[in-house]
Amino acid sequence: MNSMVPAARLEHVRFSYDNGVTWVLDGIDLTIRSGERLCLVGPNGSGKSTILKSIIRQLGLVDGAVYLAGSPMCDMTEKEIATKMSVLMTERIRPELMTCEDVVATGRYPYTGRLGILSEKDRQKVREAIALVHARDFAERDFMEISDGQRQRILLARAVCQEPEAIVLDEPTSFLDIRHKLELLT
């Protein structure tokens, strides 16, 4: 990615849950450069998750625009977005009959064909992401049968495996023990 082009940019973003009676976001401007880490800090209910949900298009904006790698996200396909951005939000996914490795492998789907068949390169990326979050010991276990902290690490591995230019994390250290919190922050 061109280092001059921001990884993500919000311009005059406005959002309301009640049709403009109360603005949760009002005129937010934000630029995140490639390689930069940004942490949103504030009390519960202050709009941190709403900003993140606006960035990932989970919420429709009333006004303003979100750009990813210099392009307006409203003009991008889901596949284009998925190759540039991965997301780890607080909502818990509930995949049935999937191993942890299967869940991590879904991070490679933007790069596969319509059938989602992984190449050997994709499988290697999955193994590397699992190793990065220290999850080899439970990679073959059913995702629904592991602890919340282990699930969080698997979902982080999925985000990393996607090889995005930007990763959006909402409360990424939730459910992690102190050791894994420190590893993530490092």
Short mmCIF file of N, CA, C and O in Angstrom, two decimals, residues 54-112:
data_model
loop_
_atom_site.label_atom_id
_atom_site.label_comp_id
_atom_site.label_asym_id
_atom_site.label_seq_id
_atom_site.Cartn_x
_atom_site.Cartn_y
_atom_site.Cartn_z
N SER A 54 -19.35 1.71 12.14
CA SER A 54 -19.47 2.59 10.96
C SER A 54 -18.35 2.30 9.97
O SER A 54 -18.56 2.28 8.77
N ILE A 55 -17.16 2.09 10.50
CA ILE A 55 -16.02 1.79 9.65
C ILE A 55 -16.24 0.49 8.88
O ILE A 55 -15.95 0.40 7.70
N ILE A 56 -16.79 -0.52 9.54
CA ILE A 56 -16.94 -1.83 8.89
C ILE A 56 -18.26 -1.98 8.14
O ILE A 56 -18.57 -3.06 7.65
N ARG A 57 -19.04 -0.93 8.05
CA ARG A 57 -20.31 -0.91 7.32
C ARG A 57 -21.39 -1.76 7.97
O ARG A 57 -22.34 -2.16 7.33
N GLN A 58 -21.26 -2.03 9.25
CA GLN A 58 -22.32 -2.74 9.96
C GLN A 58 -23.47 -1.78 10.23
O GLN A 58 -24.61 -2.21 10.35
N LEU A 59 -23.15 -0.50 10.32
CA LEU A 59 -24.17 0.54 10.48
C LEU A 59 -24.13 1.46 9.27
O LEU A 59 -23.05 1.81 8.79
N GLY A 60 -25.28 1.85 8.80
CA GLY A 60 -25.35 2.79 7.69
C GLY A 60 -25.22 4.22 8.21
O GLY A 60 -25.87 4.60 9.17
N LEU A 61 -24.38 4.99 7.58
CA LEU A 61 -24.16 6.37 8.00
C LEU A 61 -25.31 7.26 7.55
O LEU A 61 -25.89 7.05 6.49
N VAL A 62 -25.59 8.29 8.33
CA VAL A 62 -26.55 9.30 7.93
C VAL A 62 -25.87 10.28 6.98
O VAL A 62 -26.44 10.74 6.00
N ASP A 63 -24.59 10.55 7.26
CA ASP A 63 -23.83 11.49 6.45
C ASP A 63 -22.35 11.15 6.59
O ASP A 63 -21.94 10.51 7.54
N GLY A 64 -21.56 11.59 5.64
CA GLY A 64 -20.13 11.38 5.68
C GLY A 64 -19.71 10.18 4.86
O GLY A 64 -20.52 9.55 4.18
N ALA A 65 -18.43 9.87 4.94
CA ALA A 65 -17.88 8.78 4.14
C ALA A 65 -16.75 8.10 4.89
O ALA A 65 -16.06 8.72 5.70
N VAL A 66 -16.56 6.82 4.58
CA VAL A 66 -15.45 6.04 5.11
C VAL A 66 -14.64 5.58 3.91
O VAL A 66 -15.19 5.06 2.93
N TYR A 67 -13.33 5.78 3.98
CA TYR A 67 -12.41 5.39 2.91
C TYR A 67 -11.48 4.31 3.44
O TYR A 67 -11.02 4.37 4.58
N LEU A 68 -11.20 3.34 2.60
CA LEU A 68 -10.28 2.27 2.93
C LEU A 68 -9.22 2.22 1.83
O LEU A 68 -9.56 2.08 0.65
N ALA A 69 -7.97 2.40 2.22
CA ALA A 69 -6.86 2.42 1.27
C ALA A 69 -7.11 3.44 0.16
O ALA A 69 -6.80 3.20 -1.01
N GLY A 70 -7.72 4.57 0.51
CA GLY A 70 -7.93 5.65 -0.44
C GLY A 70 -9.21 5.57 -1.25
O GLY A 70 -9.56 6.51 -1.96
N SER A 71 -9.94 4.46 -1.16
CA SER A 71 -11.17 4.29 -1.94
C SER A 71 -12.40 4.40 -1.03
O SER A 71 -12.38 3.89 0.09
N PRO A 72 -13.46 5.03 -1.52
CA PRO A 72 -14.69 5.09 -0.71
C PRO A 72 -15.25 3.68 -0.54
O PRO A 72 -15.44 2.95 -1.52
N MET A 73 -15.49 3.27 0.69
CA MET A 73 -15.98 1.93 0.94
C MET A 73 -17.35 1.68 0.32
O MET A 73 -17.66 0.55 -0.03
N CYS A 74 -18.13 2.73 0.17
CA CYS A 74 -19.46 2.56 -0.42
C CYS A 74 -19.37 2.09 -1.87
O CYS A 74 -20.33 1.53 -2.41
N ASP A 75 -18.23 2.29 -2.52
CA ASP A 75 -18.03 1.86 -3.91
C ASP A 75 -17.32 0.52 -4.02
O ASP A 75 -17.08 0.03 -5.12
N MET A 76 -16.94 -0.07 -2.88
CA MET A 76 -16.17 -1.31 -2.89
C MET A 76 -17.07 -2.52 -2.72
O MET A 76 -18.09 -2.46 -2.04
N THR A 77 -16.67 -3.64 -3.33
CA THR A 77 -17.40 -4.89 -3.15
C THR A 77 -16.99 -5.50 -1.81
O THR A 77 -15.96 -5.13 -1.23
N GLU A 78 -17.79 -6.43 -1.33
CA GLU A 78 -17.46 -7.12 -0.08
C GLU A 78 -16.11 -7.82 -0.18
O GLU A 78 -15.32 -7.80 0.76
N LYS A 79 -15.83 -8.42 -1.34
CA LYS A 79 -14.55 -9.11 -1.53
C LYS A 79 -13.39 -8.12 -1.47
O LYS A 79 -12.36 -8.40 -0.86
N GLU A 80 -13.53 -6.97 -2.10
CA GLU A 80 -12.47 -5.95 -2.06
C GLU A 80 -12.22 -5.51 -0.62
O GLU A 80 -11.06 -5.36 -0.20
N ILE A 81 -13.29 -5.31 0.11
CA ILE A 81 -13.14 -4.90 1.52
C ILE A 81 -12.46 -6.01 2.31
O ILE A 81 -11.55 -5.76 3.11
N ALA A 82 -12.87 -7.25 2.08
CA ALA A 82 -12.33 -8.38 2.84
C ALA A 82 -10.84 -8.61 2.59
O ALA A 82 -10.15 -9.18 3.44
N THR A 83 -10.33 -8.18 1.44
CA THR A 83 -8.89 -8.32 1.20
C THR A 83 -8.09 -7.17 1.81
O THR A 83 -6.88 -7.25 1.91
N LYS A 84 -8.77 -6.11 2.20
CA LYS A 84 -8.10 -4.95 2.76
C LYS A 84 -8.33 -4.77 4.26
O LYS A 84 -7.57 -4.08 4.93
N MET A 85 -9.40 -5.39 4.79
CA MET A 85 -9.74 -5.17 6.19
C MET A 85 -10.32 -6.44 6.81
O MET A 85 -11.13 -7.11 6.19
N SER A 86 -9.85 -6.77 8.00
CA SER A 86 -10.49 -7.85 8.75
C SER A 86 -11.04 -7.26 10.04
O SER A 86 -10.62 -6.18 10.48
N VAL A 87 -11.98 -7.98 10.62
CA VAL A 87 -12.76 -7.43 11.73
C VAL A 87 -12.86 -8.46 12.85
O VAL A 87 -13.10 -9.64 12.60
N LEU A 88 -12.68 -8.01 14.07
CA LEU A 88 -12.93 -8.83 15.25
C LEU A 88 -13.74 -7.96 16.21
O LEU A 88 -13.21 -7.07 16.85
N MET A 89 -15.05 -8.21 16.23
CA MET A 89 -15.95 -7.43 17.07
C MET A 89 -16.30 -8.24 18.33
O MET A 89 -15.96 -9.40 18.45
N THR A 90 -17.05 -7.63 19.23
CA THR A 90 -17.40 -8.29 20.49
C THR A 90 -18.49 -9.33 20.33
O THR A 90 -18.62 -10.21 21.16
N GLU A 91 -19.30 -9.25 19.26
CA GLU A 91 -20.34 -10.24 19.07
C GLU A 91 -19.70 -11.59 18.84
O GLU A 91 -18.73 -11.71 18.10
N ARG A 92 -20.23 -12.59 19.46
CA ARG A 92 -19.65 -13.93 19.37
C ARG A 92 -20.27 -14.70 18.21
O ARG A 92 -21.48 -14.75 18.08
N ILE A 93 -19.43 -15.31 17.40
CA ILE A 93 -19.93 -16.16 16.33
C ILE A 93 -20.22 -17.54 16.91
O ILE A 93 -19.66 -17.93 17.92
N ARG A 94 -21.12 -18.27 16.27
CA ARG A 94 -21.49 -19.60 16.74
C ARG A 94 -21.49 -20.60 15.58
O ARG A 94 -22.54 -21.11 15.22
N PRO A 95 -20.33 -20.88 15.03
CA PRO A 95 -20.28 -21.86 13.93
C PRO A 95 -20.51 -23.26 14.48
O PRO A 95 -20.02 -23.61 15.54
N GLU A 96 -21.28 -24.03 13.76
CA GLU A 96 -21.53 -25.40 14.21
C GLU A 96 -20.69 -26.38 13.42
O GLU A 96 -20.49 -26.22 12.22
N LEU A 97 -20.18 -27.37 14.13
CA LEU A 97 -19.42 -28.46 13.52
C LEU A 97 -18.18 -27.98 12.78
O LEU A 97 -17.82 -28.50 11.73
N MET A 98 -17.52 -26.97 13.33
CA MET A 98 -16.28 -26.47 12.74
C MET A 98 -15.17 -26.57 13.78
O MET A 98 -15.36 -26.19 14.93
N THR A 99 -14.02 -27.04 13.33
CA THR A 99 -12.86 -27.03 14.21
C THR A 99 -12.32 -25.60 14.28
O THR A 99 -12.67 -24.74 13.45
N CYS A 100 -11.44 -25.38 15.21
CA CYS A 100 -10.81 -24.06 15.32
C CYS A 100 -10.04 -23.75 14.04
O CYS A 100 -10.08 -22.62 13.54
N GLU A 101 -9.37 -24.74 13.48
CA GLU A 101 -8.64 -24.54 12.24
C GLU A 101 -9.59 -24.16 11.10
O GLU A 101 -9.27 -23.29 10.28
N ASP A 102 -10.76 -24.77 11.06
CA ASP A 102 -11.77 -24.42 10.04
C ASP A 102 -12.17 -22.95 10.17
O ASP A 102 -12.32 -22.25 9.17
N VAL A 103 -12.35 -22.49 11.40
CA VAL A 103 -12.75 -21.09 11.63
C VAL A 103 -11.64 -20.16 11.15
O VAL A 103 -11.90 -19.17 10.46
N VAL A 104 -10.40 -20.45 11.49
CA VAL A 104 -9.28 -19.63 11.04
C VAL A 104 -9.22 -19.62 9.52
O VAL A 104 -9.01 -18.58 8.89
N ALA A 105 -9.46 -20.76 8.91
CA ALA A 105 -9.39 -20.88 7.44
C ALA A 105 -10.40 -19.98 6.74
O ALA A 105 -10.17 -19.58 5.59
N THR A 106 -11.49 -19.63 7.40
CA THR A 106 -12.47 -18.74 6.75
C THR A 106 -11.86 -17.38 6.45
O THR A 106 -12.35 -16.66 5.58
N GLY A 107 -10.78 -17.03 7.13
CA GLY A 107 -10.06 -15.79 6.83
C GLY A 107 -9.42 -15.79 5.46
O GLY A 107 -9.06 -14.74 4.93
N ARG A 108 -9.27 -16.95 4.86
CA ARG A 108 -8.67 -17.05 3.53
C ARG A 108 -9.70 -16.99 2.41
O ARG A 108 -9.34 -16.91 1.24
N TYR A 109 -10.97 -17.05 2.73
CA TYR A 109 -12.02 -17.10 1.70
C TYR A 109 -11.98 -15.94 0.69
O TYR A 109 -12.30 -16.16 -0.47
N PRO A 110 -11.58 -14.74 1.07
CA PRO A 110 -11.51 -13.69 0.06
C PRO A 110 -10.53 -14.00 -1.07
O PRO A 110 -10.58 -13.39 -2.13
N TYR A 111 -9.63 -14.96 -0.84
CA TYR A 111 -8.60 -15.27 -1.82
C TYR A 111 -8.87 -16.57 -2.59
O TYR A 111 -8.11 -16.94 -3.46
N THR A 112 -9.94 -17.27 -2.22
CA THR A 112 -10.24 -18.53 -2.90
C THR A 112 -11.28 -18.30 -3.99
O THR A 112 -11.87 -17.24 -4.09
#
